[in-house]
mmCIF file of C-alpha atoms in Angstrom:
data_model
loop_
_atom_site.group_PDB
_atom_site.id
_atom_site.type_symbol
_atom_site.label_atom_id
_atom_site.label_comp_id
_atom_site.label_asym_id
_atom_site.label_seq_id
_atom_site.Cartn_x
_atom_site.Cartn_y
_atom_site.Cartn_z
ATOM 1 C CA MET A 1 65.195 122.212 110.935
ATOM 2 C CA LYS A 2 62.577 124.966 110.763
ATOM 3 C CA LYS A 3 61.478 126.508 107.485
ATOM 4 C CA ALA A 4 63.216 129.796 108.375
ATOM 5 C CA ASP A 5 66.470 127.898 108.926
ATOM 6 C CA LYS A 6 66.177 126.250 105.479
ATOM 7 C CA LYS A 7 67.113 129.567 103.823
ATOM 8 C CA LEU A 8 70.576 129.175 105.319
ATOM 9 C CA VAL A 9 71.139 125.706 103.819
ATOM 10 C CA VAL A 10 73.698 125.111 101.039
ATOM 11 C CA LYS A 11 74.360 121.916 99.058
ATOM 12 C CA TYR A 12 77.779 120.260 99.362
ATOM 13 C CA GLU A 13 78.523 116.759 98.029
ATOM 14 C CA ASP A 14 74.805 115.832 98.036
ATOM 15 C CA LYS A 15 74.475 116.955 101.661
ATOM 16 C CA GLU A 16 72.732 119.938 103.130
ATOM 17 C CA VAL A 17 75.155 122.107 105.087
ATOM 18 C CA ILE A 18 74.695 125.302 107.047
ATOM 19 C CA GLU A 19 77.058 128.224 107.354
ATOM 20 C CA LEU A 20 78.868 128.562 110.661
ATOM 21 C CA LYS A 21 80.613 131.582 112.110
ATOM 22 C CA PRO A 22 83.624 131.463 114.430
ATOM 23 C CA PHE A 23 82.289 132.296 117.878
ATOM 24 C CA GLY A 24 85.205 131.915 120.253
ATOM 25 C CA LEU A 25 87.955 129.792 121.696
ATOM 26 C CA ALA A 26 87.345 127.762 124.843
ATOM 27 C CA ALA A 27 89.653 125.970 127.210
ATOM 28 C CA SER A 28 89.198 122.230 127.215
ATOM 29 C CA LEU A 29 89.675 119.854 130.096
ATOM 30 C CA GLU A 30 92.696 118.712 128.136
ATOM 31 C CA PRO A 31 95.107 121.611 128.707
ATOM 32 C CA HIS A 32 96.961 121.051 125.428
ATOM 33 C CA ARG A 33 93.828 120.924 123.270
ATOM 34 C CA PRO A 34 91.688 124.113 123.152
ATOM 35 C CA VAL A 35 88.327 124.035 121.387
ATOM 36 C CA MET A 36 87.208 126.461 118.682
ATOM 37 C CA ILE A 37 83.489 127.155 118.984
ATOM 38 C CA PHE A 38 81.412 127.726 115.848
ATOM 39 C CA LYS A 39 77.759 128.789 115.784
ATOM 40 C CA SER A 40 75.234 128.659 112.981
ATOM 41 C CA LEU A 41 74.107 131.997 111.593
ATOM 42 C CA CYS A 42 70.705 131.455 113.224
ATOM 43 C CA GLU A 43 72.626 130.711 116.472
ATOM 44 C CA LYS A 44 70.660 127.495 116.958
ATOM 45 C CA TYR A 45 73.517 125.043 116.350
ATOM 46 C CA THR A 46 76.950 124.957 117.959
ATOM 47 C CA ALA A 47 80.019 122.904 117.061
ATOM 48 C CA GLY A 48 83.241 122.603 119.009
ATOM 49 C CA VAL A 49 86.393 121.713 117.096
ATOM 50 C CA PRO A 50 89.416 120.502 119.087
ATOM 51 C CA LEU A 51 92.634 122.239 118.052
ATOM 52 C CA SER A 52 96.301 121.782 118.773
ATOM 53 C CA ALA A 53 97.801 124.212 121.274
ATOM 54 C CA LEU A 54 99.724 125.846 118.413
ATOM 55 C CA GLU A 55 96.589 126.341 116.303
ATOM 56 C CA GLY A 56 94.752 127.720 119.340
ATOM 57 C CA GLY A 57 97.531 130.249 119.914
ATOM 58 C CA ILE A 58 97.408 131.333 116.284
ATOM 59 C CA MET A 59 93.626 131.764 116.525
ATOM 60 C CA ILE A 60 94.014 133.998 119.581
ATOM 61 C CA SER A 61 96.740 136.046 117.909
ATOM 62 C CA GLN A 62 94.692 136.517 114.737
ATOM 63 C CA SER A 63 91.517 137.435 116.609
ATOM 64 C CA HIS A 64 92.867 140.797 117.743
ATOM 65 C CA GLN A 65 91.712 143.727 115.665
ATOM 66 C CA GLY A 66 94.292 145.525 113.607
ATOM 67 C CA ASN A 67 97.333 144.139 111.875
ATOM 68 C CA ALA A 68 97.993 141.065 113.970
ATOM 69 C CA SER A 69 100.856 139.057 112.564
ATOM 70 C CA SER A 70 100.089 135.601 111.291
ATOM 71 C CA PRO A 71 102.173 132.623 110.227
ATOM 72 C CA HIS A 72 99.833 132.440 107.227
ATOM 73 C CA GLY A 73 100.619 135.883 105.813
ATOM 74 C CA LEU A 74 103.318 134.728 103.402
ATOM 75 C CA SER A 75 101.330 131.675 102.266
ATOM 76 C CA LEU A 76 98.294 133.817 101.506
ATOM 77 C CA LYS A 77 100.425 136.361 99.612
ATOM 78 C CA ALA A 78 101.906 133.547 97.507
ATOM 79 C CA LEU A 79 98.450 132.148 96.745
ATOM 80 C CA GLU A 80 97.180 135.623 95.883
ATOM 81 C CA ALA A 81 100.125 136.143 93.511
ATOM 82 C CA VAL A 82 98.996 133.139 91.457
ATOM 83 C CA GLY A 83 95.322 134.080 91.719
ATOM 84 C CA LEU A 84 94.298 131.403 94.216
ATOM 85 C CA GLN A 85 91.975 132.239 97.117
ATOM 86 C CA PRO A 86 90.643 129.906 99.865
ATOM 87 C CA VAL A 87 86.916 130.701 100.028
ATOM 88 C CA LYS A 88 85.083 127.908 101.868
ATOM 89 C CA CYS A 89 85.864 125.375 104.570
ATOM 90 C CA PHE A 90 83.566 122.354 104.945
ATOM 91 C CA PHE A 91 83.613 120.132 108.038
ATOM 92 C CA LYS A 92 83.915 116.803 106.247
ATOM 93 C CA GLU A 93 84.566 113.762 108.422
ATOM 94 C CA ILE A 94 86.110 112.440 111.587
ATOM 95 C CA ARG A 95 88.987 109.991 111.346
ATOM 96 C CA GLY A 96 90.250 108.669 114.647
ATOM 97 C CA SER A 97 90.350 111.639 116.996
ATOM 98 C CA PHE A 98 90.607 114.339 114.322
ATOM 99 C CA LEU A 99 88.098 116.350 112.318
ATOM 100 C CA TYR A 100 88.967 116.742 108.640
ATOM 101 C CA VAL A 101 87.883 119.647 106.474
ATOM 102 C CA ASP A 102 87.716 120.346 102.760
ATOM 103 C CA VAL A 103 89.073 123.773 101.868
ATOM 104 C CA GLU A 104 87.627 125.071 98.609
ATOM 105 C CA PHE A 105 89.655 127.446 96.434
ATOM 106 C CA ASP A 106 88.737 129.899 93.669
ATOM 107 C CA GLY A 107 91.025 131.102 90.913
ATOM 108 C CA HIS A 108 92.667 127.984 89.475
ATOM 109 C CA GLU A 109 91.316 124.990 87.590
ATOM 110 C CA LYS A 110 93.859 122.494 88.986
ATOM 111 C CA ILE A 111 93.458 123.323 92.667
ATOM 112 C CA THR A 112 89.811 123.563 93.624
ATOM 113 C CA ARG A 113 89.692 121.621 96.889
ATOM 114 C CA LEU A 114 92.179 120.272 99.429
ATOM 115 C CA THR A 115 91.489 118.051 102.450
ATOM 116 C CA SER A 116 93.287 118.713 105.722
ATOM 117 C CA ARG A 117 92.986 118.098 109.419
ATOM 118 C CA ALA A 118 90.909 120.879 110.950
ATOM 119 C CA ASP A 119 93.529 121.574 113.604
ATOM 120 C CA GLU A 120 95.986 122.361 110.799
ATOM 121 C CA ALA A 121 93.662 124.427 108.596
ATOM 122 C CA LEU A 122 91.192 126.495 110.614
ATOM 123 C CA SER A 123 93.465 129.438 111.433
ATOM 124 C CA PHE A 124 94.571 129.534 107.775
ATOM 125 C CA CYS A 125 90.946 129.625 106.625
ATOM 126 C CA MET A 126 90.025 132.268 109.185
ATOM 127 C CA ARG A 127 92.942 134.468 108.150
ATOM 128 C CA ALA A 128 91.909 134.106 104.492
ATOM 129 C CA GLY A 129 88.323 135.078 105.296
ATOM 130 C CA ALA A 130 86.879 131.745 104.161
ATOM 131 C CA LEU A 131 83.312 130.817 105.081
ATOM 132 C CA PHE A 132 82.704 127.729 107.246
ATOM 133 C CA TYR A 133 80.048 125.068 106.630
ATOM 134 C CA SER A 134 78.896 121.860 108.295
ATOM 135 C CA SER A 135 76.059 119.376 108.088
ATOM 136 C CA LEU A 136 73.932 118.910 111.207
ATOM 137 C CA GLU A 137 75.209 115.334 111.340
ATOM 138 C CA MET A 138 78.824 116.553 111.457
ATOM 139 C CA ILE A 139 77.976 119.083 114.179
ATOM 140 C CA GLN A 140 76.687 116.181 116.281
ATOM 141 C CA LYS A 141 79.806 114.130 115.513
ATOM 142 C CA CYS A 142 81.975 117.078 116.657
ATOM 143 C CA LYS A 143 80.153 117.009 119.995
ATOM 144 C CA GLU A 144 80.718 113.268 120.269
ATOM 145 C CA LEU A 145 84.402 113.722 119.390
ATOM 146 C CA GLU A 146 84.890 116.280 122.164
ATOM 147 C CA ALA A 147 83.028 114.059 124.646
ATOM 148 C CA SER A 148 85.185 111.063 123.697
ATOM 149 C CA HIS A 149 88.313 113.007 124.663
ATOM 150 C CA LEU A 150 86.985 113.388 128.189
ATOM 151 C CA GLN A 151 86.322 109.695 128.780
ATOM 152 C CA GLY A 152 88.843 108.111 131.071
ATOM 153 C CA TYR A 153 89.814 111.325 132.834
ATOM 154 C CA LYS A 154 89.850 110.972 136.588
ATOM 155 C CA VAL A 155 88.612 113.817 138.738
ATOM 156 C CA ASP A 156 92.069 114.122 140.371
ATOM 157 C CA ALA A 157 93.757 114.499 136.994
ATOM 158 C CA LEU A 158 91.210 117.049 135.835
ATOM 159 C CA MET A 159 91.543 119.106 138.987
ATOM 160 C CA GLY A 160 95.322 118.990 138.742
ATOM 161 C CA SER A 161 95.239 120.189 135.161
ATOM 162 C CA ILE A 162 93.267 123.298 136.079
ATOM 163 C CA GLY A 163 95.550 124.481 138.814
ATOM 164 C CA THR A 164 94.674 122.868 142.133
ATOM 165 C CA ARG A 165 98.025 121.125 142.508
ATOM 166 C CA GLU A 166 100.857 122.624 144.495
ATOM 167 C CA ASN A 167 102.697 125.268 142.501
ATOM 168 C CA LYS A 168 106.297 124.035 142.296
ATOM 169 C CA HIS A 169 107.381 127.243 140.600
ATOM 170 C CA PRO A 170 106.323 130.201 142.768
ATOM 171 C CA TYR A 171 107.552 132.688 140.156
ATOM 172 C CA LEU A 172 104.969 131.313 137.716
ATOM 173 C CA MET A 173 101.297 131.970 138.313
#
């Protein structure tokens, strides 16, 4: 990491982490598992986080400017009513085929941090305006996680999943 990049480093659990910004949502070769792309503020590092189809849909819905509805609206209002605010989301570890995050909260002494699967928490954190952080090691592990999902796919299966099979339903595009 260059000296200029060091200014963007934060400490988290004795690790150096960098802030990431949501960059976009990408289709994966697995049609039911879109990937949320995050970039470092210096735009040097990129992490892809596999999501569930539901979480991907929520991300798309929330990304539109204006008052997009969100399934998290009520939850955030309830948290706000008791003075609790999600402020940071740290990419923590990979267990099996899932990335786990720590969501850090301000406003209450009993609830300061909760751990969750990333594919269940990212849209919530985005809607709340939380900041995202990851170590460089975790960014690399995210890349390895995404690559591991592609192992074992046959070219025929991949081509079929992106629309080269016969369309059995002509009224659907």
